Tab-separated table of C-alpha atoms and ligand atoms in Angstrom:
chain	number	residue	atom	x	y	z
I	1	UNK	CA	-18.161	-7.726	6.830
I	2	UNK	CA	-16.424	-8.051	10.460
I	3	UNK	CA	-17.321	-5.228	12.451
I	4	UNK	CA	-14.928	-4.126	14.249
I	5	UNK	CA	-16.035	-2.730	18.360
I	6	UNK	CA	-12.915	-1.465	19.613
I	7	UNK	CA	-10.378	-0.699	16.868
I	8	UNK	CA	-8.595	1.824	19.799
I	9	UNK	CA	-5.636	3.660	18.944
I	10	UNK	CA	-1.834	4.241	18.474
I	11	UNK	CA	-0.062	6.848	20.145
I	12	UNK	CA	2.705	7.114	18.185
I	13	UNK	CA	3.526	6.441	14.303
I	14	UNK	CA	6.034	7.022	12.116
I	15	UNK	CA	6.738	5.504	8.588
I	16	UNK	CA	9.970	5.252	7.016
I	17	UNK	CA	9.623	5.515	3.486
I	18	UNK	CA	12.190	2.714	1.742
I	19	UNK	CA	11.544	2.395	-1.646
I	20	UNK	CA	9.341	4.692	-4.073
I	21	UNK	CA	10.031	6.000	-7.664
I	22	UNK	CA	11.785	9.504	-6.895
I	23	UNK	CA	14.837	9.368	-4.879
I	24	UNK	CA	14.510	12.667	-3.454
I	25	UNK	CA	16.469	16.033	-4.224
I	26	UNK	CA	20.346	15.253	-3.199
I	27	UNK	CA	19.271	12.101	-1.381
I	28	UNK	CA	21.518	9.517	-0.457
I	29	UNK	CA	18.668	7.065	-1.070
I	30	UNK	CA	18.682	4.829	-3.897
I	31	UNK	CA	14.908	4.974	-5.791
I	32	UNK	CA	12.962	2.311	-8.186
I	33	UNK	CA	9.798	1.218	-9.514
I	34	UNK	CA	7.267	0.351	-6.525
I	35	UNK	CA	6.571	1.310	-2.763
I	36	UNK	CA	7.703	-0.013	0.463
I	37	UNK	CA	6.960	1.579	4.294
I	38	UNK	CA	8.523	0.393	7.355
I	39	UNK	CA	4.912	1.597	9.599
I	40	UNK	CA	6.512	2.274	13.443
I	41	UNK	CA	3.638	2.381	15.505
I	42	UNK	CA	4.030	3.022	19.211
I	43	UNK	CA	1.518	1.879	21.791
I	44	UNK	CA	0.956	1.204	25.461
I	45	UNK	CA	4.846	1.590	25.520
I	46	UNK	CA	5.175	-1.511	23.155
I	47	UNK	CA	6.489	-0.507	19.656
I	48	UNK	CA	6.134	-2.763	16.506
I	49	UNK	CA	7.478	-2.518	12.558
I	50	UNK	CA	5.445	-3.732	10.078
I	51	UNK	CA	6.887	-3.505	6.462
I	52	UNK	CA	3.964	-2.704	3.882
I	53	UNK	CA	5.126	-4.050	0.543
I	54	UNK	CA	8.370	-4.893	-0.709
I	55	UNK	CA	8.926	-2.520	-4.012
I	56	UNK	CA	10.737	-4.716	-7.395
I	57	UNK	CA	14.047	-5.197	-5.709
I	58	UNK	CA	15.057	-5.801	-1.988
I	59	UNK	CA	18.731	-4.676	-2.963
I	60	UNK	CA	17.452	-1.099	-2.762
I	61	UNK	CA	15.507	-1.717	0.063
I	62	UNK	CA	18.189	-2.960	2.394
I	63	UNK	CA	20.592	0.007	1.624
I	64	UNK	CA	17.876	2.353	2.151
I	65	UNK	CA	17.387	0.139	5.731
I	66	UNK	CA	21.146	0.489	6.433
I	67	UNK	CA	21.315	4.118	5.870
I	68	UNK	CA	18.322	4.884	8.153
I	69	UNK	CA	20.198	2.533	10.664
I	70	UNK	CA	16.757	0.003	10.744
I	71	UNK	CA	17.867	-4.006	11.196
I	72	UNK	CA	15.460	-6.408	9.084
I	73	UNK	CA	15.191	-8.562	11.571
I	74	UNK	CA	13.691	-5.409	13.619
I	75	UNK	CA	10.354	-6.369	11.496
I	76	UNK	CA	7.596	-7.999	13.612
I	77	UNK	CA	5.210	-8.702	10.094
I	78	UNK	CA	4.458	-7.999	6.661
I	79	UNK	CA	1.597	-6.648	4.023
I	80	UNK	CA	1.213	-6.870	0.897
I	81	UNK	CA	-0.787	-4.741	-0.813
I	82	UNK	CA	-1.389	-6.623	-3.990
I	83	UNK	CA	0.446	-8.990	-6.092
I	84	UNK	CA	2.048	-6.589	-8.813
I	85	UNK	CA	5.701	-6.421	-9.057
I	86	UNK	CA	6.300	-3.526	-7.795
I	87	UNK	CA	4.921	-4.329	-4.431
I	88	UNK	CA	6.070	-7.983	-4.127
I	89	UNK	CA	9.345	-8.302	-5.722
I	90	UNK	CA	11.544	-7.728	-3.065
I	91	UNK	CA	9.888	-9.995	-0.856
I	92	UNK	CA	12.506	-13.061	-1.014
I	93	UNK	CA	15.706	-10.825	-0.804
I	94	UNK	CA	13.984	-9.359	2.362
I	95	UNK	CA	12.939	-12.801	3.491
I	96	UNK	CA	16.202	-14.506	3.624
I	97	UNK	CA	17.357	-11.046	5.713
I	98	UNK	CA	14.603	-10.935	8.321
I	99	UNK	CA	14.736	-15.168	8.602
I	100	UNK	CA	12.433	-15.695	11.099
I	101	UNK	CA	8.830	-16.865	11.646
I	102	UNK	CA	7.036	-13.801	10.794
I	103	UNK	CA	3.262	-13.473	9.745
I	104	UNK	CA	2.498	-12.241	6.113
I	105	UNK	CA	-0.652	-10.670	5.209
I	106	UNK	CA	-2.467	-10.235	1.877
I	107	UNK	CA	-5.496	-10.869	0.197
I	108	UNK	CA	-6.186	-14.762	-0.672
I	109	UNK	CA	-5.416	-13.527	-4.845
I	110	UNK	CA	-2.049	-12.798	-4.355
I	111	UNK	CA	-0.776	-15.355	-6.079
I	112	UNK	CA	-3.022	-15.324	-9.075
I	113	UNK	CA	-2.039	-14.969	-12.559
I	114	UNK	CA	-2.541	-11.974	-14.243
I	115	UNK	CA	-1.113	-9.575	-17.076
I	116	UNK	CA	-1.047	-6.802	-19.673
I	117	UNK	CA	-1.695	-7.658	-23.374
I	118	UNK	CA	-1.486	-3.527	-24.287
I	119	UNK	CA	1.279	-2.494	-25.612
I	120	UNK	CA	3.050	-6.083	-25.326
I	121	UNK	CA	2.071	-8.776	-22.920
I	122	UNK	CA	3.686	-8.815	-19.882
I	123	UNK	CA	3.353	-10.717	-16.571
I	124	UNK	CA	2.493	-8.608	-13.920
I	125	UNK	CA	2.045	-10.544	-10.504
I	126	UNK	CA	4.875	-11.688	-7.505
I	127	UNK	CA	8.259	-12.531	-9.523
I	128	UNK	CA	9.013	-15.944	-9.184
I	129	UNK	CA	12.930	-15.229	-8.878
I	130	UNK	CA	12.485	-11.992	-6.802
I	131	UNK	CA	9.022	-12.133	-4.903
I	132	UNK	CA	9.916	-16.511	-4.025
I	133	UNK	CA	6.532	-19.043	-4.028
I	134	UNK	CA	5.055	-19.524	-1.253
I	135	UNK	CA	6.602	-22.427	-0.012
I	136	UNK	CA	10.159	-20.728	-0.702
I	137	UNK	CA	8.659	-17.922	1.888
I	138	UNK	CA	7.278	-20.514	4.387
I	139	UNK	CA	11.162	-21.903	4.211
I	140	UNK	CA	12.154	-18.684	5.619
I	141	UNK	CA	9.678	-18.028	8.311
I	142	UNK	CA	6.357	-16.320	6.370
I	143	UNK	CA	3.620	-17.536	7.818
I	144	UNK	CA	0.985	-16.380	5.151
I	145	UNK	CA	-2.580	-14.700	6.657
I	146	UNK	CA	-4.533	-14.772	3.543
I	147	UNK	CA	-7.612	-13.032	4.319
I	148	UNK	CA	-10.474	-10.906	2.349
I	149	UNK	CA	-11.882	-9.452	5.833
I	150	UNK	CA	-10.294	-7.123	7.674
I	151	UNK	CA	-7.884	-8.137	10.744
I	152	UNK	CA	-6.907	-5.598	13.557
I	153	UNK	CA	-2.734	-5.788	14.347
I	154	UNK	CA	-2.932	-4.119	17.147
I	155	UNK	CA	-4.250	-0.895	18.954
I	156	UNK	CA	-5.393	1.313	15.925
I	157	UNK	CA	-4.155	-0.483	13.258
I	158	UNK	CA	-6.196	-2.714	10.956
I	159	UNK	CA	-6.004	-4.143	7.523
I	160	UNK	CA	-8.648	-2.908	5.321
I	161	UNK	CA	-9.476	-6.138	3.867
I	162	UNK	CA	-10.766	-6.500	-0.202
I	163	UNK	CA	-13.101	-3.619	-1.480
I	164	UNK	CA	-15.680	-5.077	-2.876
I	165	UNK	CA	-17.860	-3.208	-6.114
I	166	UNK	CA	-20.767	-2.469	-3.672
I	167	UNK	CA	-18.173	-0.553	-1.092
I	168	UNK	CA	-16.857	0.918	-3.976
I	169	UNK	CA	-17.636	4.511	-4.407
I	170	UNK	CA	-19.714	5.122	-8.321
I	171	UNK	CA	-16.457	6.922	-10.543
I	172	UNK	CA	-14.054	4.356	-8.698
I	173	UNK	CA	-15.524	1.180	-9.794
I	174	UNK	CA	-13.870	0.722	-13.055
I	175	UNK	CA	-9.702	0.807	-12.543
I	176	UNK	CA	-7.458	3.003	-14.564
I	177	UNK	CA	-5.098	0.074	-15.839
I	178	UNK	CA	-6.384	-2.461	-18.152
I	179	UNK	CA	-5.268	-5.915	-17.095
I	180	UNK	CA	-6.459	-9.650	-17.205
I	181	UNK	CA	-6.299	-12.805	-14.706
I	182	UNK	CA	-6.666	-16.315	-15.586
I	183	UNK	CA	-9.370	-18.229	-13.813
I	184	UNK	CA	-9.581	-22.063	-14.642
I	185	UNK	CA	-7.870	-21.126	-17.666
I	186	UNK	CA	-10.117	-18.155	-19.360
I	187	UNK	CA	-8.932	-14.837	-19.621
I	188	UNK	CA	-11.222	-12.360	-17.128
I	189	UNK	CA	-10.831	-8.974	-16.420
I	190	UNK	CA	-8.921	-7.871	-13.540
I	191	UNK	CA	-10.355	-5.454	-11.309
I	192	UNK	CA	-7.079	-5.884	-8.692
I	193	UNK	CA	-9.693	-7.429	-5.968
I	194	UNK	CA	-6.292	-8.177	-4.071
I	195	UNK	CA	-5.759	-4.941	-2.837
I	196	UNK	CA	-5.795	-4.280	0.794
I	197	UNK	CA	-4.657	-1.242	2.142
I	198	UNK	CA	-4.149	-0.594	5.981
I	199	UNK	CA	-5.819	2.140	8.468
I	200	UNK	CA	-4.107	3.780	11.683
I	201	UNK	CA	-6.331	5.450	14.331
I	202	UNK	CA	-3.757	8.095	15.436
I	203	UNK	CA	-4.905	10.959	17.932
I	204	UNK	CA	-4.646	13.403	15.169
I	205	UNK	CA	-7.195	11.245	13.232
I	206	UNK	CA	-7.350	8.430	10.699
I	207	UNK	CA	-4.251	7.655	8.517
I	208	UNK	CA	-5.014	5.350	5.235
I	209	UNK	CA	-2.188	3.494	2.882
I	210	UNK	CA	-2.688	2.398	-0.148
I	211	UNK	CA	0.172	0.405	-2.340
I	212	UNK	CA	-1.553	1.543	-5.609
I	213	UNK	CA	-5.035	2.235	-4.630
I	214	UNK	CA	-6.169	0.497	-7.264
I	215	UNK	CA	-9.859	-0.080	-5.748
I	216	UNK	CA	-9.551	3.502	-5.595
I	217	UNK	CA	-8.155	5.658	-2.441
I	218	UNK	CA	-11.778	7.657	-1.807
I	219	UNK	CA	-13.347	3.888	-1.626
I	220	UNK	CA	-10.297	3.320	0.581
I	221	UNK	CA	-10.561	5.830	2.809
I	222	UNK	CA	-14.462	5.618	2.797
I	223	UNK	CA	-14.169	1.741	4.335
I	224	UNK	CA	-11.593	2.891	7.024
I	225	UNK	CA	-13.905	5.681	8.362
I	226	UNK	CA	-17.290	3.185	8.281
I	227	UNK	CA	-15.263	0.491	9.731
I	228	UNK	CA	-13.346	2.332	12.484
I	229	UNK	CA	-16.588	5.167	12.936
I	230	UNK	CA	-13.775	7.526	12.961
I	231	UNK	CA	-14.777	9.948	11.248
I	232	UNK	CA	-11.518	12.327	11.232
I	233	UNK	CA	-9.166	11.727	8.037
I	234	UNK	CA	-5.923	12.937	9.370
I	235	UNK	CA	-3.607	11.705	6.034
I	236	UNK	CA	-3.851	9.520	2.726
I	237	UNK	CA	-0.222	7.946	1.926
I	238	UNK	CA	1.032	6.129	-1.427
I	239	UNK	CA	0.503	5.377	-5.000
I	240	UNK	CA	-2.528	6.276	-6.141
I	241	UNK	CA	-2.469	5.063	-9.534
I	242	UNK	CA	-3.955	7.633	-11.316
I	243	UNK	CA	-1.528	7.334	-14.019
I	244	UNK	CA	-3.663	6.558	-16.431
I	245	UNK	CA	-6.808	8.291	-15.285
I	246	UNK	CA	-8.885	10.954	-17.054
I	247	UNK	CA	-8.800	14.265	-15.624
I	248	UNK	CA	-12.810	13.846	-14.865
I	249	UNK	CA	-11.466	10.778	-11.991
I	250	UNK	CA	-8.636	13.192	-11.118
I	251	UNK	CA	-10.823	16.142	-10.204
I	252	UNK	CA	-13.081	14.007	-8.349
I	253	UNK	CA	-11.082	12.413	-6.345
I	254	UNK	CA	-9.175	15.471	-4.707
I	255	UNK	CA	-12.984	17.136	-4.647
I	256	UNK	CA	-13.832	13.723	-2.262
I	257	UNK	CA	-10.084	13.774	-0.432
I	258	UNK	CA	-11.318	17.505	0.218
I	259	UNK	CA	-15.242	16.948	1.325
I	260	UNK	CA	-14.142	13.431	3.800
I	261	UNK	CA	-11.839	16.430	5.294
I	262	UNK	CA	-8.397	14.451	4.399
I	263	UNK	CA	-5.984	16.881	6.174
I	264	UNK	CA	-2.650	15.714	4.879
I	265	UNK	CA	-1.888	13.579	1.352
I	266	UNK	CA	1.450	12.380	0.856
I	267	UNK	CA	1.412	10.593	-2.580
I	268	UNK	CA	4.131	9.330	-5.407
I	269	UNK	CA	4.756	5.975	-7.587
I	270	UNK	CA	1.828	5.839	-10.157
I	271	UNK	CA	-0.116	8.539	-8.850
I	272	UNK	CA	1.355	10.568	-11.943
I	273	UNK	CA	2.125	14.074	-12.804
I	274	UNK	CA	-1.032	15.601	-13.510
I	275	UNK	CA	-2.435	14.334	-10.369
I	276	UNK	CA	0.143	15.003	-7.976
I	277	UNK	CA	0.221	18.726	-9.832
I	278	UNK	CA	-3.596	19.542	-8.841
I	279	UNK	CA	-3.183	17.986	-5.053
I	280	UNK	CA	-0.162	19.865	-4.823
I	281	UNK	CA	-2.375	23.014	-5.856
I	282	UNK	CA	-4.714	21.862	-3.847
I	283	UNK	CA	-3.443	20.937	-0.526
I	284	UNK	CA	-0.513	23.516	-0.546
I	285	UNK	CA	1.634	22.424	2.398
I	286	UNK	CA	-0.515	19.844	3.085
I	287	UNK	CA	0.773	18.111	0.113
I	288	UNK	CA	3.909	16.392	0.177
I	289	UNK	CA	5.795	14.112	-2.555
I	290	UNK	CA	7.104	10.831	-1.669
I	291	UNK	CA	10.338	10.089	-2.119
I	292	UNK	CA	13.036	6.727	-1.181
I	293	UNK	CA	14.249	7.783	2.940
I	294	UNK	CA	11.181	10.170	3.540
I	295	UNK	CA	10.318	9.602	7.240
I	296	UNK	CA	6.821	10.740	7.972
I	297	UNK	CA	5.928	11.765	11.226
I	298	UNK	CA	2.460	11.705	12.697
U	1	LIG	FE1	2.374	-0.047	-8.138
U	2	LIG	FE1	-0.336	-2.085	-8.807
């Protein structure tokens, strides 16, 4: 692992919220299936936009950018969480919009395949038609970083690289979604290795964003605080994709949110009702839902 000497720190930081499953109470914002931030951060008087993931459709997207008055072309570069749908979909819709050379950053797996066979099989990675191939992105300007280490953007704000089984913490390091990849043509397991989420160092602390959290979000949040030695958790944003988890994993993981002193959690998209019920119980005010045009300040 890269360590990291000066990760330093953004003053300001604000994320735009432009795609998630809820749409908000009397919202002009249209929702759908997935997540997508426009991250603002501020910084020596520079300020830069990166947009984290790209939700299933960039038609949403783009009104949701018109209404909050942001230009795509505004974007200075791109993450991707992980390869499901959800997260990559819009990517060629938002491509042919922001049209310039522009760097991309994921996890060297984005493009594998993989899939559900439970209930029905069903193809879960970047939509040809909707996410592009790669070279259809390069045609438009992405310039793809594929990396498993972690890479610093700028003051404060790195990518946290793949979470690996030994920086996983123990009830994390099975997922809660059953799914398979191919690799040279056998059917393996798919522990969503391609996950990367991103850290902020903020004055008010750390701030960690998942797109699912499928390594999990305590393993997550664990890696930002050993990598940056920060050791103040100021907010956890996203899905947390504890859908499909047992209450045990639920429990747990607000019990862990609550002992790394996570001040803030702002979660939605597959974190699922029974989870975001307890953190909402939980973290009182703290707690806030995510919804399509949510601005976050920090
Ligand atoms: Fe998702
Ligand atoms: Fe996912």
């Amino acid at each position: 692992m890269v360590v990291m000497v000066n990760i330093g720190e953004a003053d300001k930081l604000r994320i735009y919220t432009l795609a998630e499953d809820y749409a908000g109470y009397n919202s002009p914002f249209l929702a759908q299936h997935g997540v997508s931030f426009l991250i603002e951060v501020g910084f020596d008087g520079n300020k830069r936009r990166i947009l984290f993931d790209t939700a299933s459709y960039a038609e949403p997207i783009l009104f949701n950018m018109e209404i909050l008055g942001i230009d795509p072309k505004t974007v200075d570069m791109i993450i991707l969480s992980h390869s499901h749908f959800d997260h990559t979909g819009g990517l060629l819709g938002i491509m042919k919009k922001i049209n310039k050379e522009i760097p991309i950053l994921a996890h060297p797996n984005i493009f594998k395949v993989s899939f559900a066979m439970e209930p029905e099989f069903m193809y879960a990675g970047i939509p040809p038609l909707r996410g592009g191939s790669k070279e259809e992105i390069e045609k438009l300007g992405g310039v793809w970083i594929l990396s498993r280490d972690i890479i610093k953007l700028m003051p404060g704000v790195f990518t946290l690289g793949e979470i690996t089984k030994e920086e996983k913490v123990e009830f994390e390091r099975s997922t809660t979604i059953s799914l398979y990849k191919l690799e040279n043509g056998k059917i393996r397991s798919d522990d969503i290795e391609d996950e990367i989420g991103l850290a902020i160092n903020t004055k008010k602390g750390l701030v960690v964003i998942g797109g699912c959290a499928h390594p999990g979000i305590i393993s997550m949040v664990k890696k930002a605080v050993e990598l940056s030695e920060i050791t103040k958790v100021h907010a956890v944003i996203g899905g947390f994709h504890l859908i499909e988890a047992d209450n045990e994993r639920i429990q747990k993981t607000v019990e862990a949110l609550k002992e790394l002193g996570v001040k803030r959690v702002f979660v939605g998209h597959c974190t699922g009702l029974e989870a975001e019920a307890l953190f909402a119980r939980e973290f009182g005010k703290n707690f806030e839902k995510l919804h399509s045009g949510k601005v976050i300040e920090i």
